[in-house]
């Protein structure tokens, strides 16, 4: 099973930017729909953005125009550029791959990277 490792999280002030990276083993980026999820303690995971094998992207309404998901198949890396960060963006962020299509079960998930936005 592919291993996913997230990095790039940190602490920023409101309006700041971060770029998250998700490095994958194997060819999962080329063959799977990938996404970024956020999770705060006590709540479920929320899909923030996803990108399919044709590079078609979708976003959670609250991040549209601020976040951009992209991937580099040659480097087996998924990215999430986060701009104009707000305190409500504070969460643990995970990358994951779907088993089939862009919904349903996840086949792989990383350990996460923490994003903290202070006002």
Short mmCIF file of C-alpha atoms in Angstrom, two decimals:
data_model
loop_
_atom_site.label_atom_id
_atom_site.label_comp_id
_atom_site.label_asym_id
_atom_site.label_seq_id
_atom_site.Cartn_x
_atom_site.Cartn_y
_atom_site.Cartn_z
CA UNK A 1 0.00 0.00 0.00
CA UNK A 2 1.23 3.48 -0.84
CA UNK A 3 2.68 5.55 1.98
CA UNK A 4 1.72 9.23 2.19
CA UNK A 5 3.70 11.77 4.20
CA UNK A 6 2.49 15.33 4.70
CA UNK A 7 4.67 18.34 5.45
CA UNK A 8 4.57 22.12 5.33
CA UNK A 9 2.22 22.90 8.18
CA UNK A 10 2.98 25.54 10.77
CA UNK A 11 1.76 28.60 12.61
CA UNK A 12 0.90 31.79 10.73
CA UNK A 13 -1.08 34.94 11.34
CA UNK A 14 -4.36 35.77 9.67
CA UNK A 15 -3.80 36.53 6.01
CA UNK A 16 -0.65 34.46 5.80
CA UNK A 17 0.16 31.60 3.45
CA UNK A 18 1.37 28.03 3.70
CA UNK A 19 2.12 25.35 1.14
CA UNK A 20 1.41 21.80 2.20
CA UNK A 21 3.09 18.88 0.47
CA UNK A 22 2.19 15.22 0.41
CA UNK A 23 4.87 12.83 -0.77
CA UNK A 24 3.76 9.42 -1.95
CA UNK A 25 5.49 6.15 -2.56
CA UNK A 26 4.62 4.40 -5.79
CA UNK A 27 2.51 5.69 -8.65
CA UNK A 28 -0.57 6.61 -6.66
CA UNK A 29 -0.70 10.22 -7.87
CA UNK A 30 -1.08 9.15 -11.48
CA UNK A 31 -3.69 6.47 -10.86
CA UNK A 32 -5.87 7.81 -8.05
CA UNK A 33 -8.11 10.72 -7.21
CA UNK A 34 -6.29 12.55 -4.41
CA UNK A 35 -7.46 15.02 -1.84
CA UNK A 36 -6.73 17.10 1.21
CA UNK A 37 -8.87 16.84 4.33
CA UNK A 38 -8.98 18.91 7.48
CA UNK A 39 -9.91 17.75 10.95
CA UNK A 40 -10.27 19.56 14.26
CA UNK A 41 -10.37 17.70 17.57
CA UNK A 42 -13.73 16.12 18.24
CA UNK A 43 -14.99 16.53 14.69
CA UNK A 44 -14.92 14.45 11.54
CA UNK A 45 -12.72 14.89 8.52
CA UNK A 46 -13.81 17.50 5.98
CA UNK A 47 -12.60 17.30 2.41
CA UNK A 48 -11.05 20.63 1.53
CA UNK A 49 -10.02 19.95 -2.06
CA UNK A 50 -9.55 17.09 -4.47
CA UNK A 51 -7.88 16.53 -7.82
CA UNK A 52 -8.63 13.64 -10.11
CA UNK A 53 -6.46 11.80 -12.62
CA UNK A 54 -7.37 14.37 -15.30
CA UNK A 55 -6.38 17.24 -12.96
CA UNK A 56 -9.97 18.35 -12.50
CA UNK A 57 -10.26 20.05 -9.12
CA UNK A 58 -13.05 20.77 -6.67
CA UNK A 59 -13.00 22.79 -3.45
CA UNK A 60 -14.93 23.27 -0.26
CA UNK A 61 -16.88 26.51 -0.64
CA UNK A 62 -15.10 28.18 2.27
CA UNK A 63 -11.67 27.81 0.64
CA UNK A 64 -12.54 28.62 -2.98
CA UNK A 65 -10.33 31.40 -4.28
CA UNK A 66 -7.88 30.97 -1.39
CA UNK A 67 -6.61 27.38 -1.68
CA UNK A 68 -5.20 25.62 -4.72
CA UNK A 69 -4.63 21.89 -5.02
CA UNK A 70 -2.10 20.60 -7.51
CA UNK A 71 0.14 17.60 -8.06
CA UNK A 72 3.37 16.65 -9.74
CA UNK A 73 3.06 13.08 -10.98
CA UNK A 74 6.77 12.85 -11.79
CA UNK A 75 7.64 13.72 -8.20
CA UNK A 76 4.71 11.75 -6.72
CA UNK A 77 3.79 14.83 -4.72
CA UNK A 78 0.47 16.50 -3.97
CA UNK A 79 0.31 20.14 -2.92
CA UNK A 80 -2.11 22.49 -1.25
CA UNK A 81 -1.30 26.17 -1.58
CA UNK A 82 -3.15 28.00 1.20
CA UNK A 83 -3.45 31.77 0.89
CA UNK A 84 -5.30 34.39 2.96
CA UNK A 85 -5.48 31.97 5.86
CA UNK A 86 -8.13 32.54 8.50
CA UNK A 87 -8.34 31.32 12.12
CA UNK A 88 -11.12 28.94 11.09
CA UNK A 89 -8.64 27.17 8.80
CA UNK A 90 -6.83 25.92 11.90
CA UNK A 91 -6.84 22.12 11.76
CA UNK A 92 -4.81 19.02 11.13
CA UNK A 93 -4.56 18.50 7.38
CA UNK A 94 -4.30 15.06 5.79
CA UNK A 95 -3.78 13.91 2.25
CA UNK A 96 -5.43 10.75 1.04
CA UNK A 97 -6.23 8.70 -2.05
CA UNK A 98 -9.59 7.23 -2.97
CA UNK A 99 -10.04 3.56 -3.72
CA UNK A 100 -12.27 4.24 -6.72
CA UNK A 101 -13.25 7.53 -8.32
CA UNK A 102 -13.42 10.59 -6.12
CA UNK A 103 -15.77 9.44 -3.42
CA UNK A 104 -16.20 6.66 -0.92
CA UNK A 105 -13.48 4.69 0.75
CA UNK A 106 -9.91 5.92 1.13
CA UNK A 107 -7.09 3.54 0.33
CA UNK A 108 -4.27 5.49 1.93
CA UNK A 109 -3.96 8.37 4.34
CA UNK A 110 -1.04 10.23 5.83
CA UNK A 111 -0.44 11.13 9.47
CA UNK A 112 -1.22 14.79 8.91
CA UNK A 113 0.39 18.18 9.32
CA UNK A 114 -0.91 20.85 11.72
CA UNK A 115 -1.95 24.28 10.49
CA UNK A 116 -2.54 26.96 13.11
CA UNK A 117 -3.75 30.44 12.18
CA UNK A 118 -3.77 33.13 14.84
CA UNK A 119 -5.72 36.36 14.74
#
